[in-house]
Tab-separated table of C-alpha atoms in Angstrom:
chain	number	residue	atom	x	y	z
F	1	MET	CA	33.125	-147.834	-43.582
F	2	ALA	CA	33.416	-151.565	-43.047
F	3	LEU	CA	36.921	-151.585	-44.470
F	4	ARG	CA	37.898	-148.856	-42.071
F	5	ARG	CA	36.676	-150.973	-39.115
F	6	CYS	CA	38.806	-153.909	-40.386
F	7	TRP	CA	41.880	-151.729	-40.456
F	8	ARG	CA	41.240	-150.443	-36.962
F	9	LEU	CA	40.963	-153.997	-35.741
F	10	THR	CA	44.177	-155.028	-37.218
F	11	GLY	CA	45.895	-152.072	-35.444
F	12	ILE	CA	44.578	-153.357	-32.170
F	13	LEU	CA	45.503	-157.015	-32.823
F	14	SER	CA	49.212	-156.144	-33.697
F	15	ARG	CA	49.502	-154.539	-30.217
F	16	LEU	CA	48.176	-157.510	-28.219
F	17	PRO	CA	50.506	-158.498	-25.345
F	18	VAL	CA	52.235	-161.774	-25.668
F	19	PRO	CA	50.750	-164.272	-23.143
F	20	ARG	CA	52.970	-164.997	-20.144
F	21	GLY	CA	53.530	-168.385	-18.440
F	22	SER	CA	55.366	-170.111	-21.247
F	23	SER	CA	58.547	-171.946	-20.488
F	24	SER	CA	60.132	-170.348	-23.604
F	25	PRO	CA	61.857	-167.129	-22.995
F	26	VAL	CA	61.550	-166.086	-26.581
F	27	GLY	CA	58.132	-166.170	-28.112
F	28	ARG	CA	55.941	-164.205	-30.452
F	29	LEU	CA	52.267	-164.068	-31.156
F	30	ALA	CA	51.282	-164.398	-34.700
F	31	VAL	CA	47.948	-163.089	-35.856
F	32	SER	CA	46.663	-164.359	-39.189
F	33	PHE	CA	43.420	-162.987	-40.425
F	34	PHE	CA	41.419	-163.461	-43.622
F	35	VAL	CA	38.927	-160.924	-44.804
F	36	ASP	CA	36.342	-161.536	-47.438
F	37	THR	CA	36.809	-158.196	-49.155
F	38	TYR	CA	33.748	-158.665	-51.356
F	39	ARG	CA	31.468	-158.710	-48.317
F	40	GLY	CA	33.381	-156.417	-45.976
F	41	CYS	CA	34.287	-157.525	-42.519
F	42	LYS	CA	31.290	-159.847	-42.027
F	43	LYS	CA	33.426	-162.891	-42.879
F	44	THR	CA	36.624	-162.279	-40.999
F	45	GLU	CA	38.481	-165.211	-39.439
F	46	PHE	CA	41.377	-164.655	-37.009
F	47	HIS	CA	43.878	-167.310	-36.053
F	48	LEU	CA	45.994	-166.664	-33.037
F	49	ARG	CA	48.975	-168.909	-32.453
F	50	ARG	CA	52.021	-168.790	-30.212
F	51	PHE	CA	55.209	-169.900	-31.784
F	52	SER	CA	58.888	-169.924	-30.883
F	53	SER	CA	62.086	-171.415	-32.110
F	54	GLU	CA	62.358	-173.081	-28.791
F	55	GLY	CA	59.528	-175.340	-27.486
F	56	ARG	CA	60.696	-175.613	-23.904
F	57	ASN	CA	63.151	-174.494	-21.265
F	58	THR	CA	66.502	-174.791	-23.154
F	59	ASP	CA	68.855	-174.295	-20.263
F	60	VAL	CA	70.723	-177.368	-18.810
F	61	SER	CA	72.341	-177.251	-15.377
F	62	TYR	CA	75.661	-178.815	-14.442
F	63	ALA	CA	73.766	-181.687	-12.563
F	64	GLN	CA	71.359	-182.210	-15.549
F	65	LEU	CA	74.280	-182.323	-18.008
F	66	LYS	CA	76.152	-184.877	-15.872
F	67	GLN	CA	73.072	-187.014	-15.694
F	68	LEU	CA	72.366	-186.821	-19.442
F	69	LEU	CA	76.008	-187.729	-20.200
F	70	ALA	CA	75.873	-190.622	-17.693
F	71	VAL	CA	72.843	-192.135	-19.379
F	72	GLY	CA	74.165	-191.535	-22.779
F	73	LYS	CA	70.937	-189.978	-24.079
F	74	THR	CA	72.407	-186.794	-25.455
F	75	VAL	CA	74.838	-185.506	-28.036
F	76	LEU	CA	77.098	-182.832	-26.547
F	77	VAL	CA	78.382	-180.298	-29.159
F	78	ASP	CA	81.103	-177.977	-28.103
F	79	VAL	CA	81.087	-174.856	-30.363
F	80	ARG	CA	84.406	-173.430	-29.269
F	81	GLU	CA	87.294	-173.166	-31.708
F	82	PRO	CA	89.881	-176.068	-31.618
F	83	TRP	CA	92.533	-173.907	-29.957
F	84	GLU	CA	90.185	-173.204	-27.025
F	85	LEU	CA	89.797	-176.923	-26.450
F	86	ARG	CA	93.622	-177.403	-26.492
F	87	GLU	CA	94.116	-174.400	-24.154
F	88	TYR	CA	91.229	-174.830	-21.646
F	89	GLY	CA	90.175	-178.435	-22.028
F	90	PHE	CA	87.001	-180.250	-23.038
F	91	ILE	CA	84.240	-182.466	-21.703
F	92	PRO	CA	84.893	-186.121	-22.556
F	93	GLY	CA	82.497	-187.348	-25.199
F	94	SER	CA	81.709	-183.936	-26.669
F	95	VAL	CA	81.933	-183.316	-30.462
F	96	ASN	CA	83.726	-180.157	-31.464
F	97	VAL	CA	81.839	-178.150	-34.125
F	98	PRO	CA	82.998	-174.569	-34.138
F	99	LEU	CA	80.157	-172.058	-34.108
F	100	GLY	CA	80.944	-170.872	-37.675
F	101	GLN	CA	80.397	-174.279	-39.020
F	102	VAL	CA	77.317	-175.448	-37.092
F	103	ASN	CA	74.898	-174.501	-39.853
F	104	THR	CA	76.676	-176.429	-42.615
F	105	ALA	CA	77.704	-179.285	-40.236
F	106	LEU	CA	74.108	-179.998	-39.235
F	107	GLN	CA	73.205	-180.312	-42.963
F	108	LEU	CA	75.996	-182.784	-43.840
F	109	ALA	CA	75.468	-186.439	-44.591
F	110	PRO	CA	76.169	-188.588	-41.449
F	111	GLU	CA	79.430	-190.106	-43.036
F	112	GLU	CA	80.770	-186.688	-43.883
F	113	PHE	CA	79.964	-185.406	-40.377
F	114	LYS	CA	81.719	-188.364	-38.734
F	115	GLU	CA	84.784	-187.931	-40.986
F	116	LYS	CA	85.083	-184.184	-40.443
F	117	TYR	CA	84.214	-183.968	-36.734
F	118	ASP	CA	85.076	-187.408	-35.446
F	119	GLY	CA	81.737	-187.983	-33.864
F	120	GLU	CA	78.202	-189.229	-34.636
F	121	MET	CA	75.920	-186.835	-36.538
F	122	PRO	CA	72.961	-185.936	-34.330
F	123	ARG	CA	69.549	-186.788	-35.881
F	124	GLN	CA	66.651	-184.300	-35.984
F	125	LYS	CA	64.891	-185.874	-32.923
F	126	ASP	CA	68.069	-186.557	-30.862
F	127	ASN	CA	68.603	-184.546	-27.663
F	128	ILE	CA	71.528	-182.142	-28.488
F	129	VAL	CA	73.172	-179.963	-25.837
F	130	PHE	CA	75.355	-177.109	-27.123
F	131	MET	CA	78.137	-175.691	-24.953
F	132	CYS	CA	80.957	-173.168	-25.368
F	133	LEU	CA	83.178	-171.238	-22.909
F	134	ALA	CA	80.525	-169.175	-21.118
F	135	GLY	CA	77.191	-169.901	-22.822
F	136	VAL	CA	76.935	-167.107	-25.404
F	137	ARG	CA	77.902	-169.058	-28.546
F	138	SER	CA	76.020	-172.142	-27.419
F	139	LYS	CA	72.762	-170.116	-27.401
F	140	THR	CA	73.487	-168.963	-30.933
F	141	ALA	CA	74.138	-172.617	-31.950
F	142	LEU	CA	70.905	-173.671	-30.352
F	143	ASN	CA	68.942	-171.126	-32.372
F	144	THR	CA	70.592	-172.255	-35.538
F	145	ALA	CA	69.920	-175.917	-34.801
F	146	ALA	CA	66.235	-175.064	-34.072
F	147	SER	CA	65.946	-173.261	-37.329
F	148	LEU	CA	67.153	-176.257	-39.159
F	149	GLY	CA	64.411	-178.398	-37.663
F	150	PHE	CA	66.151	-179.976	-34.733
F	151	THR	CA	63.501	-180.311	-32.064
F	152	ASP	CA	65.186	-181.324	-28.828
F	153	VAL	CA	67.983	-178.787	-28.478
F	154	GLN	CA	69.383	-177.295	-25.346
F	155	HIS	CA	72.451	-175.464	-24.166
F	156	TYR	CA	74.658	-175.357	-21.126
F	157	PRO	CA	74.751	-171.661	-20.141
F	158	GLY	CA	77.639	-172.201	-17.702
F	159	GLY	CA	79.807	-173.516	-20.399
F	160	TRP	CA	83.329	-174.806	-19.914
F	161	GLN	CA	83.956	-172.233	-17.142
F	162	ASP	CA	81.206	-173.711	-14.901
F	163	TRP	CA	82.082	-177.244	-15.757
F	164	ALA	CA	85.722	-176.761	-14.881
F	165	GLU	CA	84.702	-175.099	-11.701
F	166	GLN	CA	82.224	-177.821	-10.693
F	167	GLU	CA	84.769	-180.578	-11.614
F	168	GLN	CA	87.540	-178.621	-9.811
F	169	LEU	CA	89.697	-178.747	-12.890
F	170	LYS	CA	91.280	-175.240	-12.463
């Protein structure tokens, strides 16, 4: 009987709504519980924690990106293919790491990264802003970097299209 109650409780906990009000658009609720099966449900501990691959609002506006670049406190990684940079243009100071290479590139030694991508390797604690043409690939790169342990990652959802429009480059 006691075991049946435990199973009913776990069914309820798995359907708990995720708390709102977080700045992170993607989040999950983890429920860890430990049951002392020898004594039934009398000694059950529940641990609720909220986690996400993103710790804060990850979007950067045009004005914010301009400010970050002016201060020099960010590494701007353009995840477009090299031909796209030649055809459309690029933001000065950005490092081109195509999306398909982001995972391996962020795990290289700093010397190898500099040699291959002609830019400084971002450190785990550096502010990194990813960008692409329209913001889709940069979001994927952001999630990849977060999964590798980079803590201060953001992306520019407007991408090159928004930058060119704001800078009147078209």
